[in-house]
Short mmCIF file of N, CA, C and O in Angstrom, two decimals:
data_model
loop_
_atom_site.label_atom_id
_atom_site.label_comp_id
_atom_site.label_asym_id
_atom_site.label_seq_id
_atom_site.Cartn_x
_atom_site.Cartn_y
_atom_site.Cartn_z
N MET V 11 11.31 -8.69 19.99
CA MET V 11 12.24 -8.57 19.09
C MET V 11 11.99 -6.96 18.54
O MET V 11 11.00 -6.47 18.29
N ARG V 12 13.11 -6.29 18.78
CA ARG V 12 13.64 -5.13 18.47
C ARG V 12 14.49 -4.71 17.05
O ARG V 12 15.40 -5.04 17.07
N ILE V 13 13.53 -4.42 15.81
CA ILE V 13 14.16 -3.95 14.73
C ILE V 13 14.32 -2.43 14.69
O ILE V 13 13.34 -1.69 14.46
N ALA V 14 15.72 -2.18 14.22
CA ALA V 14 15.78 -0.75 13.83
C ALA V 14 15.62 -0.84 12.01
O ALA V 14 15.80 -1.35 11.72
N VAL V 15 14.90 0.65 11.67
CA VAL V 15 14.70 0.39 10.26
C VAL V 15 14.98 2.12 9.58
O VAL V 15 15.30 2.96 10.49
N GLY V 16 15.15 2.05 8.57
CA GLY V 16 15.76 3.36 8.00
C GLY V 16 15.85 3.21 6.52
O GLY V 16 15.46 1.70 5.64
N THR V 17 15.41 4.46 5.70
CA THR V 17 15.62 4.19 4.10
C THR V 17 16.27 4.99 3.47
O THR V 17 16.50 6.16 3.84
N PHE V 18 17.11 5.08 2.55
CA PHE V 18 18.19 5.67 1.98
C PHE V 18 17.94 5.55 0.43
O PHE V 18 18.25 3.97 0.33
N SER V 19 17.12 6.49 -0.66
CA SER V 19 16.76 5.98 -1.91
C SER V 19 16.78 7.77 -2.40
O SER V 19 16.68 8.34 -2.00
N GLN V 20 18.04 7.19 -3.88
CA GLN V 20 18.07 8.23 -4.71
C GLN V 20 18.42 7.62 -6.01
O GLN V 20 19.26 6.54 -6.16
N GLU V 21 18.05 7.75 -6.91
CA GLU V 21 18.16 7.19 -8.40
C GLU V 21 19.13 8.32 -9.08
O GLU V 21 18.90 9.09 -9.75
N SER V 22 20.52 7.86 -8.88
CA SER V 22 21.77 8.43 -9.51
C SER V 22 22.06 8.31 -11.20
O SER V 22 21.43 7.35 -11.54
N ASN V 23 21.94 9.32 -11.55
CA ASN V 23 22.05 9.68 -13.20
C ASN V 23 23.61 10.22 -13.22
O ASN V 23 23.71 11.31 -13.19
N THR V 24 24.53 9.22 -13.27
CA THR V 24 26.05 9.64 -13.43
C THR V 24 26.29 10.74 -14.03
O THR V 24 27.54 11.42 -14.56
N PHE V 25 25.77 11.00 -15.40
CA PHE V 25 25.81 12.14 -16.54
C PHE V 25 25.11 13.23 -16.40
O PHE V 25 25.35 14.14 -16.98
N SER V 26 24.32 12.78 -15.18
CA SER V 26 23.78 15.01 -14.69
C SER V 26 24.94 15.64 -14.15
O SER V 26 25.48 15.14 -13.22
N PRO V 27 24.87 16.84 -14.48
CA PRO V 27 25.67 18.01 -13.45
C PRO V 27 24.81 18.22 -12.36
O PRO V 27 25.94 18.86 -11.86
N VAL V 28 23.93 18.05 -12.38
CA VAL V 28 23.18 18.31 -11.02
C VAL V 28 23.07 17.56 -9.55
O VAL V 28 22.54 16.24 -9.55
N PRO V 29 24.01 17.51 -8.77
CA PRO V 29 24.31 17.05 -7.73
C PRO V 29 22.95 16.94 -6.83
O PRO V 29 22.08 17.86 -6.74
N THR V 30 22.71 16.14 -6.25
CA THR V 30 22.10 15.61 -5.09
C THR V 30 22.52 15.96 -3.74
O THR V 30 23.62 15.40 -3.20
N ASP V 31 21.97 17.14 -3.41
CA ASP V 31 22.50 17.49 -2.06
C ASP V 31 21.09 17.38 -1.04
O ASP V 31 20.09 16.82 -1.35
N MET V 32 21.56 17.98 0.81
CA MET V 32 20.67 18.06 1.57
C MET V 32 19.43 18.83 1.27
O MET V 32 18.49 18.25 1.23
N PRO V 33 19.38 19.84 0.79
CA PRO V 33 18.19 20.49 -0.15
C PRO V 33 17.28 19.86 -0.75
O PRO V 33 16.08 19.59 -0.78
N THR V 34 18.17 19.09 -1.55
CA THR V 34 17.09 18.05 -2.53
C THR V 34 16.38 16.82 -1.47
O THR V 34 15.11 16.49 -1.85
N PHE V 35 17.26 16.10 -0.77
CA PHE V 35 16.49 15.28 0.31
C PHE V 35 15.49 15.97 1.09
O PHE V 35 14.64 15.17 1.07
N GLN V 36 15.42 17.05 1.59
CA GLN V 36 14.43 17.65 2.18
C GLN V 36 13.65 18.01 1.40
O GLN V 36 12.25 17.87 1.99
N ARG V 37 13.59 18.19 0.30
CA ARG V 37 12.35 18.65 -0.56
C ARG V 37 11.41 17.12 -0.54
O ARG V 37 10.25 17.24 -0.95
N TYR V 38 12.10 16.45 -1.09
CA TYR V 38 11.53 14.75 -1.08
C TYR V 38 11.10 13.71 0.21
O TYR V 38 10.12 13.45 0.01
N GLY V 39 11.88 14.62 1.03
CA GLY V 39 11.40 14.02 2.28
C GLY V 39 12.66 13.38 3.13
O GLY V 39 13.06 12.48 2.93
N TYR V 40 12.98 14.06 4.11
CA TYR V 40 14.03 13.58 5.19
C TYR V 40 13.48 13.58 6.48
O TYR V 40 13.53 14.82 6.85
N PHE V 41 13.48 12.61 7.05
CA PHE V 41 12.79 12.60 8.69
C PHE V 41 13.96 11.70 9.35
O PHE V 41 14.52 10.73 8.99
N VAL V 42 13.91 12.04 10.68
CA VAL V 42 15.12 11.27 11.43
C VAL V 42 14.46 10.89 12.70
O VAL V 42 13.83 11.90 13.49
N GLY V 43 14.25 9.59 13.46
CA GLY V 43 14.17 9.45 14.58
C GLY V 43 12.20 9.37 14.40
O GLY V 43 11.77 8.72 13.57
N ASP V 44 11.71 9.96 15.37
CA ASP V 44 10.20 9.85 15.67
C ASP V 44 9.59 10.76 14.40
O ASP V 44 8.70 10.51 14.25
N GLU V 45 10.67 11.79 13.83
CA GLU V 45 9.92 12.52 12.67
C GLU V 45 9.71 11.16 11.53
O GLU V 45 8.52 11.59 10.70
N PHE V 46 10.26 10.24 11.43
CA PHE V 46 10.18 9.06 10.31
C PHE V 46 8.87 8.32 10.82
O PHE V 46 9.22 7.52 11.59
N GLU V 47 7.78 8.26 10.48
CA GLU V 47 6.35 7.39 10.76
C GLU V 47 6.85 6.39 9.62
O GLU V 47 6.40 6.20 8.65
N VAL V 48 7.15 5.18 10.26
CA VAL V 48 7.04 4.19 9.66
C VAL V 48 5.86 3.32 9.56
O VAL V 48 5.28 3.08 10.42
N ARG V 49 5.68 3.01 8.08
CA ARG V 49 4.30 2.50 7.82
C ARG V 49 4.24 1.72 7.07
O ARG V 49 4.81 0.98 6.43
N GLY V 50 2.93 0.39 7.27
CA GLY V 50 3.11 -0.42 6.67
C GLY V 50 1.55 -0.38 5.61
O GLY V 50 1.25 1.04 5.10
N GLN V 51 0.60 -1.29 5.49
CA GLN V 51 -0.52 -1.08 4.83
C GLN V 51 -0.67 -0.20 3.49
O GLN V 51 -1.36 0.72 3.34
N GLY V 52 -0.16 -1.04 2.32
CA GLY V 52 -0.31 -0.48 0.95
C GLY V 52 0.27 0.44 0.58
O GLY V 52 -0.31 1.16 -0.28
N THR V 53 1.46 1.21 0.89
CA THR V 53 2.03 1.99 0.44
C THR V 53 3.01 1.90 -0.62
O THR V 53 3.84 2.61 -1.21
N ARG V 54 3.11 0.32 -0.73
CA ARG V 54 3.76 -0.22 -1.83
C ARG V 54 5.40 -0.12 -2.08
O ARG V 54 6.00 0.46 -3.04
N SER V 55 5.95 -0.47 -0.38
CA SER V 55 7.47 -0.31 -0.58
C SER V 55 8.18 -1.03 -0.26
O SER V 55 7.58 -2.01 0.49
N ALA V 56 9.34 -1.22 -0.60
CA ALA V 56 9.97 -2.51 0.50
C ALA V 56 10.10 -2.01 2.01
O ALA V 56 10.03 -2.99 2.86
N MET V 57 10.03 -0.96 2.62
CA MET V 57 9.87 -0.13 4.21
C MET V 57 8.28 -0.94 4.26
O MET V 57 8.23 -1.78 5.49
N SER V 58 7.07 -0.60 3.71
CA SER V 58 5.83 -1.06 4.04
C SER V 58 5.64 -2.47 3.92
O SER V 58 5.01 -3.04 4.70
N SER V 59 6.05 -3.33 3.05
CA SER V 59 5.93 -4.73 3.25
C SER V 59 6.52 -5.26 4.27
O SER V 59 6.14 -6.22 5.30
N PHE V 60 7.73 -4.71 4.64
CA PHE V 60 8.56 -5.07 5.65
C PHE V 60 8.05 -4.94 6.93
O PHE V 60 7.64 -6.02 7.96
N VAL V 61 7.29 -3.79 7.24
CA VAL V 61 6.66 -3.59 8.29
C VAL V 61 5.08 -4.57 8.35
O VAL V 61 4.90 -4.84 9.69
N GLU V 62 4.57 -4.40 7.31
CA GLU V 62 3.69 -5.58 6.93
C GLU V 62 3.59 -7.15 7.76
O GLU V 62 2.90 -7.44 8.39
N VAL V 63 4.71 -7.50 7.34
CA VAL V 63 5.30 -8.71 7.84
C VAL V 63 5.58 -8.66 9.10
O VAL V 63 4.99 -9.76 9.59
N ALA V 64 5.97 -7.68 9.75
CA ALA V 64 6.31 -7.66 10.98
C ALA V 64 5.42 -7.45 11.75
O ALA V 64 5.24 -8.41 12.94
N ASP V 65 4.37 -6.80 11.42
CA ASP V 65 3.03 -6.64 12.39
C ASP V 65 2.40 -8.12 12.00
O ASP V 65 2.03 -8.36 12.93
N GLU V 66 2.24 -8.73 11.07
CA GLU V 66 1.59 -10.30 11.32
C GLU V 66 2.17 -11.10 11.91
O GLU V 66 1.63 -11.80 12.64
N ARG V 67 3.61 -11.12 11.86
CA ARG V 67 4.34 -12.24 12.81
C ARG V 67 4.07 -11.79 14.43
O ARG V 67 4.22 -12.59 15.21
N GLY V 68 4.01 -10.56 14.73
CA GLY V 68 3.77 -9.91 16.37
C GLY V 68 4.93 -9.91 16.85
O GLY V 68 5.86 -10.61 16.32
N GLY V 69 5.05 -9.16 17.90
CA GLY V 69 5.95 -9.35 18.95
C GLY V 69 7.30 -8.65 18.12
O GLY V 69 8.41 -8.66 18.73
N VAL V 70 7.22 -7.66 17.39
CA VAL V 70 8.34 -6.92 16.87
C VAL V 70 7.94 -5.35 17.36
O VAL V 70 6.81 -4.76 16.77
N GLU V 71 9.08 -4.80 17.99
CA GLU V 71 8.93 -3.23 17.98
C GLU V 71 9.79 -2.56 16.73
O GLU V 71 11.02 -3.05 16.80
N ILE V 72 9.32 -1.83 15.99
CA ILE V 72 10.17 -1.21 14.65
C ILE V 72 10.55 0.09 15.53
O ILE V 72 9.96 0.88 16.29
N LEU V 73 11.56 0.39 15.28
CA LEU V 73 12.40 1.69 15.51
C LEU V 73 12.95 2.09 14.45
O LEU V 73 13.86 1.78 14.09
N PRO V 74 12.58 3.97 14.25
CA PRO V 74 13.02 4.48 13.32
C PRO V 74 14.44 5.12 13.18
O PRO V 74 14.66 5.69 14.41
N LEU V 75 15.18 4.70 12.09
CA LEU V 75 16.22 5.41 12.41
C LEU V 75 16.04 6.42 11.36
O LEU V 75 16.02 7.81 11.78
N ALA V 76 16.05 6.49 10.41
CA ALA V 76 15.77 8.22 9.60
C ALA V 76 15.20 7.41 8.26
O ALA V 76 15.64 6.17 7.49
N ARG V 77 14.87 8.42 7.33
CA ARG V 77 14.23 8.40 5.94
C ARG V 77 14.77 9.22 5.07
O ARG V 77 14.79 10.26 5.48
N ALA V 78 15.54 9.05 3.89
CA ALA V 78 15.67 9.97 3.20
C ALA V 78 15.61 9.68 2.09
O ALA V 78 16.29 8.64 1.27
N ARG V 79 14.80 10.48 1.05
CA ARG V 79 14.36 10.02 -0.35
C ARG V 79 14.59 11.03 -1.11
O ARG V 79 14.60 12.28 -0.71
N ALA V 80 15.15 10.45 -2.28
CA ALA V 80 15.16 11.88 -3.39
C ALA V 80 14.82 11.36 -4.48
O ALA V 80 15.20 10.12 -4.64
N GLY V 81 14.87 12.27 -5.87
CA GLY V 81 14.53 11.76 -6.87
C GLY V 81 15.52 11.39 -7.76
O GLY V 81 16.79 11.50 -7.57
N ALA V 82 15.21 11.42 -9.19
CA ALA V 82 16.57 11.17 -10.19
C ALA V 82 17.77 12.37 -10.11
O ALA V 82 16.66 13.52 -10.52
N ASN V 83 18.51 12.33 -9.97
CA ASN V 83 19.61 13.58 -10.22
C ASN V 83 20.76 12.94 -10.17
O ASN V 83 21.16 11.43 -10.62
N GLY V 84 21.85 13.96 -10.19
CA GLY V 84 23.45 13.54 -10.44
C GLY V 84 23.81 12.94 -9.00
O GLY V 84 22.63 12.87 -8.19
N ARG V 85 25.08 12.69 -9.02
CA ARG V 85 25.69 11.90 -7.73
C ARG V 85 25.26 12.45 -6.54
O ARG V 85 24.85 13.78 -6.64
N VAL V 86 25.18 11.90 -5.29
CA VAL V 86 25.14 12.36 -4.04
C VAL V 86 26.23 13.18 -3.53
O VAL V 86 27.43 12.45 -3.77
N THR V 87 26.02 14.31 -2.69
CA THR V 87 27.45 14.95 -2.46
C THR V 87 27.57 14.24 -1.36
O THR V 87 27.03 13.51 -0.22
N LYS V 88 28.74 14.55 -1.06
CA LYS V 88 29.82 13.99 0.26
C LYS V 88 29.22 14.20 1.49
O LYS V 88 28.47 13.73 2.55
N GLU V 89 28.38 15.77 1.46
CA GLU V 89 28.08 16.48 2.42
C GLU V 89 26.84 15.57 3.11
O GLU V 89 26.38 15.17 3.93
N ALA V 90 25.85 15.57 1.79
CA ALA V 90 24.42 14.82 2.20
C ALA V 90 24.76 13.27 2.58
O ALA V 90 23.97 12.55 3.28
N PHE V 91 25.84 12.46 1.77
CA PHE V 91 25.96 11.46 2.28
C PHE V 91 26.16 10.77 3.83
O PHE V 91 25.76 10.17 4.25
N ASP V 92 27.54 11.93 4.00
CA ASP V 92 27.95 12.25 5.30
C ASP V 92 26.68 12.40 6.43
O ASP V 92 26.59 11.82 7.47
N GLU V 93 26.05 13.01 6.18
CA GLU V 93 24.75 13.64 6.99
C GLU V 93 23.57 12.34 7.38
O GLU V 93 23.40 12.22 8.22
N VAL V 94 23.24 11.81 6.18
CA VAL V 94 22.37 10.87 6.31
C VAL V 94 23.02 9.41 6.71
O VAL V 94 22.30 9.02 7.64
N THR V 95 24.20 8.89 6.38
CA THR V 95 24.47 7.80 7.23
C THR V 95 25.01 8.37 8.74
O THR V 95 25.03 7.39 9.39
N GLY V 96 25.34 9.23 8.64
CA GLY V 96 25.61 9.98 10.39
C GLY V 96 24.44 9.83 11.12
O GLY V 96 24.61 9.57 12.11
N ALA V 97 23.37 10.54 10.49
CA ALA V 97 21.85 10.25 11.06
C ALA V 97 21.50 8.77 11.65
O ALA V 97 20.85 8.36 12.75
N PHE V 98 21.85 8.02 10.57
CA PHE V 98 21.59 6.33 10.95
C PHE V 98 22.43 5.86 12.08
O PHE V 98 21.67 5.42 13.15
N VAL V 99 23.66 6.64 12.16
CA VAL V 99 24.20 5.63 13.24
C VAL V 99 24.10 6.46 14.58
O VAL V 99 24.05 5.63 15.44
N ASP V 100 23.92 7.93 14.43
CA ASP V 100 23.34 8.66 15.48
C ASP V 100 22.10 7.96 16.33
O ASP V 100 22.37 7.67 17.51
N GLN V 101 21.13 7.83 15.58
CA GLN V 101 19.99 7.00 15.93
C GLN V 101 20.08 5.63 16.48
O GLN V 101 19.57 5.35 17.37
N LEU V 102 20.66 5.09 15.96
CA LEU V 102 21.14 3.74 16.35
C LEU V 102 21.76 3.74 17.49
O LEU V 102 21.55 2.95 18.13
N ARG V 103 22.80 4.41 17.60
CA ARG V 103 23.28 4.56 19.09
C ARG V 103 22.47 5.10 20.43
O ARG V 103 22.65 4.49 21.39
N SER V 104 21.40 6.19 19.89
CA SER V 104 20.68 6.49 20.87
C SER V 104 19.66 5.53 21.20
O SER V 104 18.98 5.20 22.28
N ILE V 105 19.00 4.75 20.34
CA ILE V 105 18.48 3.40 20.34
C ILE V 105 18.99 2.46 21.52
O ILE V 105 18.33 1.61 22.16
N ARG V 106 20.22 1.96 21.05
CA ARG V 106 21.11 0.90 21.82
C ARG V 106 21.29 1.60 23.40
O ARG V 106 21.30 0.41 23.99
N ALA V 107 20.94 2.73 23.53
CA ALA V 107 21.44 3.02 24.77
C ALA V 107 20.26 2.75 26.14
O ALA V 107 20.33 2.85 26.99
N GLN V 108 19.12 2.50 25.11
CA GLN V 108 17.81 2.39 25.86
C GLN V 108 17.57 0.71 25.86
O GLN V 108 16.43 0.62 26.38
N GLY V 109 18.33 -0.32 25.34
CA GLY V 109 18.29 -1.26 25.09
C GLY V 109 18.94 -2.00 23.91
O GLY V 109 18.84 -1.37 23.05
N GLU V 110 19.32 -3.39 23.86
CA GLU V 110 19.30 -4.19 23.09
C GLU V 110 18.57 -4.33 21.64
O GLU V 110 17.61 -4.00 21.69
N VAL V 111 19.44 -4.12 20.44
CA VAL V 111 18.78 -3.95 19.31
C VAL V 111 18.70 -5.23 18.33
O VAL V 111 20.27 -5.57 18.55
N ASP V 112 17.75 -6.03 18.30
CA ASP V 112 17.57 -7.49 17.51
C ASP V 112 18.11 -7.35 16.27
O ASP V 112 19.02 -8.18 15.29
N ALA V 113 18.26 -6.54 15.83
CA ALA V 113 18.16 -6.12 13.80
C ALA V 113 18.19 -5.15 13.31
O ALA V 113 17.55 -4.22 13.90
N VAL V 114 18.96 -4.71 12.42
CA VAL V 114 18.64 -3.89 11.45
C VAL V 114 18.25 -3.83 10.00
O VAL V 114 19.04 -4.50 9.79
N TYR V 115 16.96 -3.21 9.83
CA TYR V 115 16.70 -3.68 8.14
C TYR V 115 16.65 -2.16 7.73
O TYR V 115 15.86 -1.11 7.98
N LEU V 116 17.52 -1.93 6.43
CA LEU V 116 17.75 -0.78 5.79
C LEU V 116 17.08 -1.06 4.16
O LEU V 116 17.50 -2.04 3.42
N ASP V 117 16.44 0.16 3.91
CA ASP V 117 15.46 -0.30 2.60
C ASP V 117 16.72 0.66 1.71
O ASP V 117 16.45 2.12 1.92
N LEU V 118 17.53 -0.08 1.00
CA LEU V 118 18.63 0.99 0.04
C LEU V 118 18.39 0.62 -1.23
O LEU V 118 17.84 -0.32 -1.56
N HIS V 119 18.52 1.82 -2.05
CA HIS V 119 18.01 1.86 -3.09
C HIS V 119 19.69 1.75 -4.07
O HIS V 119 20.79 2.20 -3.64
N GLY V 120 19.55 0.45 -4.83
CA GLY V 120 21.16 -0.17 -5.29
C GLY V 120 21.55 0.77 -6.70
O GLY V 120 22.38 0.50 -7.33
N ALA V 121 20.65 2.09 -6.72
CA ALA V 121 21.24 2.67 -8.15
C ALA V 121 21.93 4.34 -7.71
O ALA V 121 21.90 4.93 -8.74
N MET V 122 21.88 4.21 -6.42
CA MET V 122 22.41 5.30 -5.46
C MET V 122 24.24 5.55 -6.25
O MET V 122 24.79 4.39 -5.78
N ALA V 123 24.58 6.41 -6.53
CA ALA V 123 26.16 6.81 -6.28
C ALA V 123 26.42 8.08 -5.91
O ALA V 123 25.54 9.28 -5.76
N ALA V 124 27.57 8.05 -4.99
CA ALA V 124 28.12 9.20 -4.58
C ALA V 124 29.57 9.69 -4.72
O ALA V 124 30.12 8.79 -5.44
#
């Protein structure tokens, strides 16, 4: 089973005048494709838990899309949102060109506003 995975996480404070732009994501950790080292084993995140279960199940190939994280700030800028979501789509297209993908798992933070 081939599963593409990605993380897009930022805690939006809509009262903050400080926007969350690409340099902010790059400071906290923005990785695309093979730069995104998908790990399990104790990192205590939704992604690590997913990877641990996949490893226990066996027969699962994890295919990294992108990881974009930022801390609490104002809304995510349109440019940053478009760049990150574009990276997800571009990576998925690249992976699909090499074979079928059975599923996509996205670790998305529910408090993000763009």
